[in-house]
Tab-separated table of N, CA and C in Angstrom:
chain	number	residue	atom	x	y	z
A	1	MET	N	90.305	108.820	125.643
A	1	MET	CA	90.754	107.220	124.521
A	1	MET	C	91.859	107.948	123.281
A	2	ILE	N	93.373	106.778	123.331
A	2	ILE	CA	94.007	107.305	122.455
A	2	ILE	C	94.688	106.066	122.264
A	3	THR	N	94.946	106.604	120.768
A	3	THR	CA	95.612	105.544	119.799
A	3	THR	C	96.680	105.742	119.941
A	4	VAL	N	98.080	104.402	120.053
A	4	VAL	CA	99.535	104.812	119.452
A	4	VAL	C	99.829	103.428	119.663
A	5	THR	N	101.142	103.932	118.726
A	5	THR	CA	102.076	102.426	118.258
A	5	THR	C	103.350	102.395	119.182
A	6	PHE	N	103.135	101.683	118.996
A	6	PHE	CA	104.665	100.670	119.874
A	6	PHE	C	105.619	100.171	118.334
A	7	GLN	N	106.880	100.396	118.244
A	7	GLN	CA	107.426	99.906	117.404
A	7	GLN	C	108.000	98.244	118.180
A	8	LEU	N	107.660	97.597	117.821
A	8	LEU	CA	108.629	96.104	118.432
A	8	LEU	C	110.633	95.394	117.482
A	9	GLU	N	110.659	94.306	118.504
A	9	GLU	CA	111.821	94.032	117.578
A	9	GLU	C	110.819	93.250	116.736
A	10	PRO	N	112.223	93.133	115.875
A	10	PRO	CA	111.547	92.336	114.924
A	10	PRO	C	110.602	90.334	114.957
A	11	LEU	N	109.406	90.602	114.904
A	11	LEU	CA	108.697	89.259	115.192
A	11	LEU	C	109.391	88.698	114.093
A	12	THR	N	109.497	87.198	114.424
A	12	THR	CA	109.840	85.479	114.042
A	12	THR	C	108.966	85.096	114.140
A	13	CYS	N	107.796	85.913	114.460
A	13	CYS	CA	106.793	83.610	114.560
A	13	CYS	C	105.111	84.092	114.465
A	14	PRO	N	104.675	83.851	113.790
A	14	PRO	CA	102.722	84.567	113.971
A	14	PRO	C	102.334	84.505	115.251
A	15	SER	N	102.494	83.291	116.014
A	15	SER	CA	102.241	83.235	117.022
A	15	SER	C	102.553	83.892	118.153
A	16	CYS	N	103.901	84.901	118.213
A	16	CYS	CA	103.520	86.066	119.219
A	16	CYS	C	102.544	86.734	118.803
A	17	ILE	N	102.276	87.022	117.222
A	17	ILE	CA	100.929	88.509	117.087
A	17	ILE	C	99.838	88.426	118.290
A	18	LYS	N	99.326	86.448	118.218
A	18	LYS	CA	97.882	86.305	119.015
A	18	LYS	C	98.846	86.333	120.780
A	19	LYS	N	100.057	86.081	120.952
A	19	LYS	CA	100.337	86.162	122.274
A	19	LYS	C	100.143	87.420	122.748
A	20	ILE	N	101.024	88.077	121.928
A	20	ILE	CA	100.850	90.590	122.519
A	20	ILE	C	99.082	90.455	122.826
A	21	GLU	N	98.752	90.041	121.200
A	21	GLU	CA	97.615	91.129	121.109
A	21	GLU	C	96.396	89.938	122.771
A	22	LYS	N	96.727	88.619	123.417
A	22	LYS	CA	96.119	88.411	124.142
A	22	LYS	C	96.175	88.938	125.779
A	23	ILE	N	97.289	89.511	125.695
A	23	ILE	CA	98.060	90.035	127.030
A	23	ILE	C	97.836	90.887	126.839
A	24	LEU	N	97.748	91.879	125.936
A	24	LEU	CA	96.882	93.279	126.114
A	24	LEU	C	95.721	93.384	126.225
A	25	SER	N	94.516	92.667	125.437
A	25	SER	CA	93.554	92.615	125.566
A	25	SER	C	93.250	92.037	126.859
A	26	LYS	N	93.496	91.786	127.643
A	26	LYS	CA	93.115	91.503	128.745
A	26	LYS	C	93.837	92.043	129.835
A	27	THR	N	93.894	92.994	129.477
A	27	THR	CA	95.022	94.738	130.024
A	27	THR	C	94.021	95.354	131.024
A	28	ALA	N	93.689	95.692	131.974
A	28	ALA	CA	92.475	97.044	132.463
A	28	ALA	C	93.211	97.912	131.831
A	29	GLY	N	91.739	98.859	130.747
A	29	GLY	CA	91.603	99.976	130.292
A	29	GLY	C	93.203	99.867	129.103
A	30	VAL	N	92.625	99.038	128.369
A	30	VAL	CA	93.075	98.626	127.110
A	30	VAL	C	91.317	98.572	126.146
A	31	ASP	N	91.504	99.374	124.694
A	31	ASP	CA	89.955	98.664	124.560
A	31	ASP	C	90.498	97.898	122.916
A	32	HIS	N	91.259	98.478	122.128
A	32	HIS	CA	91.146	97.369	121.311
A	32	HIS	C	93.233	97.829	120.446
A	33	VAL	N	93.378	95.931	119.888
A	33	VAL	CA	95.217	96.066	119.773
A	33	VAL	C	94.738	95.414	118.553
A	34	ILE	N	96.276	95.857	117.485
A	34	ILE	CA	96.501	94.792	116.464
A	34	ILE	C	97.712	95.351	116.013
A	35	VAL	N	98.095	93.708	116.410
A	35	VAL	CA	99.631	93.560	115.919
A	35	VAL	C	99.992	94.087	114.670
A	36	MET	N	100.750	94.388	114.233
A	36	MET	CA	101.473	94.031	112.764
A	36	MET	C	102.590	93.390	112.251
A	37	PHE	N	102.549	92.150	112.253
A	37	PHE	CA	103.462	91.023	111.775
A	37	PHE	C	104.982	91.063	110.462
A	38	ASN	N	104.310	91.676	110.095
A	38	ASN	CA	105.273	92.514	108.612
A	38	ASN	C	106.023	94.172	109.469
A	39	ALA	N	105.295	95.111	109.868
A	39	ALA	CA	106.216	95.881	110.373
A	39	ALA	C	106.566	96.060	111.781
A	40	SER	N	105.779	95.059	112.160
A	40	SER	CA	106.843	94.888	113.635
A	40	SER	C	106.103	95.776	114.821
A	41	LYS	N	104.731	95.833	114.835
A	41	LYS	CA	104.695	97.014	115.185
A	41	LYS	C	103.544	97.007	116.242
A	42	VAL	N	102.742	97.603	116.780
A	42	VAL	CA	101.526	97.015	117.631
A	42	VAL	C	100.750	97.724	118.441
A	43	LYS	N	99.245	98.448	117.281
A	43	LYS	CA	98.033	99.717	117.274
A	43	LYS	C	97.933	99.222	119.180
A	44	VAL	N	98.179	100.249	119.721
A	44	VAL	CA	96.801	99.963	120.325
A	44	VAL	C	96.011	101.270	120.855
A	45	ASN	N	94.895	101.152	121.877
A	45	ASN	CA	93.466	101.836	121.379
A	45	ASN	C	93.847	101.638	123.127
A	46	TYR	N	93.478	103.239	123.681
A	46	TYR	CA	93.501	102.900	125.350
A	46	TYR	C	93.429	104.125	125.825
A	47	ASP	N	92.587	103.379	127.114
A	47	ASP	CA	91.976	105.081	128.357
A	47	ASP	C	93.390	105.307	129.238
A	48	GLU	N	94.037	106.322	128.357
A	48	GLU	CA	95.077	107.396	128.752
A	48	GLU	C	95.254	107.649	129.610
A	49	LEU	N	93.238	107.743	130.951
A	49	LEU	CA	93.561	108.715	132.263
A	49	LEU	C	93.625	107.289	133.087
A	50	ASN	N	94.074	105.629	132.773
A	50	ASN	CA	93.641	104.260	133.630
A	50	ASN	C	95.332	103.806	133.192
A	51	LEU	N	95.500	104.337	132.344
A	51	LEU	CA	97.183	103.635	131.657
A	51	LEU	C	97.893	104.381	130.971
A	52	LYS	N	98.846	104.019	131.610
A	52	LYS	CA	100.054	104.877	130.977
A	52	LYS	C	100.669	104.084	129.936
A	53	SER	N	101.914	104.890	128.733
A	53	SER	CA	102.716	104.182	127.695
A	53	SER	C	102.885	103.906	127.633
A	54	ARG	N	104.050	103.141	129.086
A	54	ARG	CA	105.162	103.191	129.437
A	54	ARG	C	104.307	101.422	130.458
A	55	GLN	N	103.603	101.459	131.241
A	55	GLN	CA	102.774	100.401	131.634
A	55	GLN	C	102.886	98.892	130.100
A	56	ILE	N	101.840	100.075	129.194
A	56	ILE	CA	101.570	98.934	127.963
A	56	ILE	C	103.203	98.143	127.179
A	57	ASN	N	104.013	99.536	127.284
A	57	ASN	CA	105.767	98.865	127.348
A	57	ASN	C	105.995	97.736	127.836
A	58	TYR	N	105.607	97.516	128.544
A	58	TYR	CA	106.543	97.010	130.093
A	58	TYR	C	105.637	95.585	129.902
A	59	ARG	N	103.925	95.320	129.352
A	59	ARG	CA	102.991	94.012	129.533
A	59	ARG	C	103.488	93.332	127.719
A	60	ILE	N	104.478	94.527	126.764
A	60	ILE	CA	104.278	94.051	125.266
A	60	ILE	C	105.831	93.177	125.173
A	61	ARG	N	107.027	93.819	126.523
A	61	ARG	CA	108.221	93.171	126.824
A	61	ARG	C	107.909	91.969	127.244
A	62	SER	N	107.404	91.522	128.267
A	62	SER	CA	107.075	90.472	129.515
A	62	SER	C	106.525	89.758	128.467
A	63	CYS	N	105.942	89.895	126.954
A	63	CYS	CA	106.263	88.728	126.143
A	63	CYS	C	107.004	88.151	125.334
A	64	ASN	N	107.816	88.468	125.694
A	64	ASN	CA	109.327	87.341	125.302
A	64	ASN	C	109.846	86.667	126.306
């Protein structure tokens, strides 16, 4: 497992947090997700053998 922090575009609504957490939590290989609203970051703990950071980044961008 590895933990990576991704910088997000500025978050404008709290519902964005739930949306990102829901999508990433349902992603195979993701163990834990924390979205930091004020910092506009998301911290993801995932299995780097089964999932690549670019795949996580793609899922985050698909939330918009």
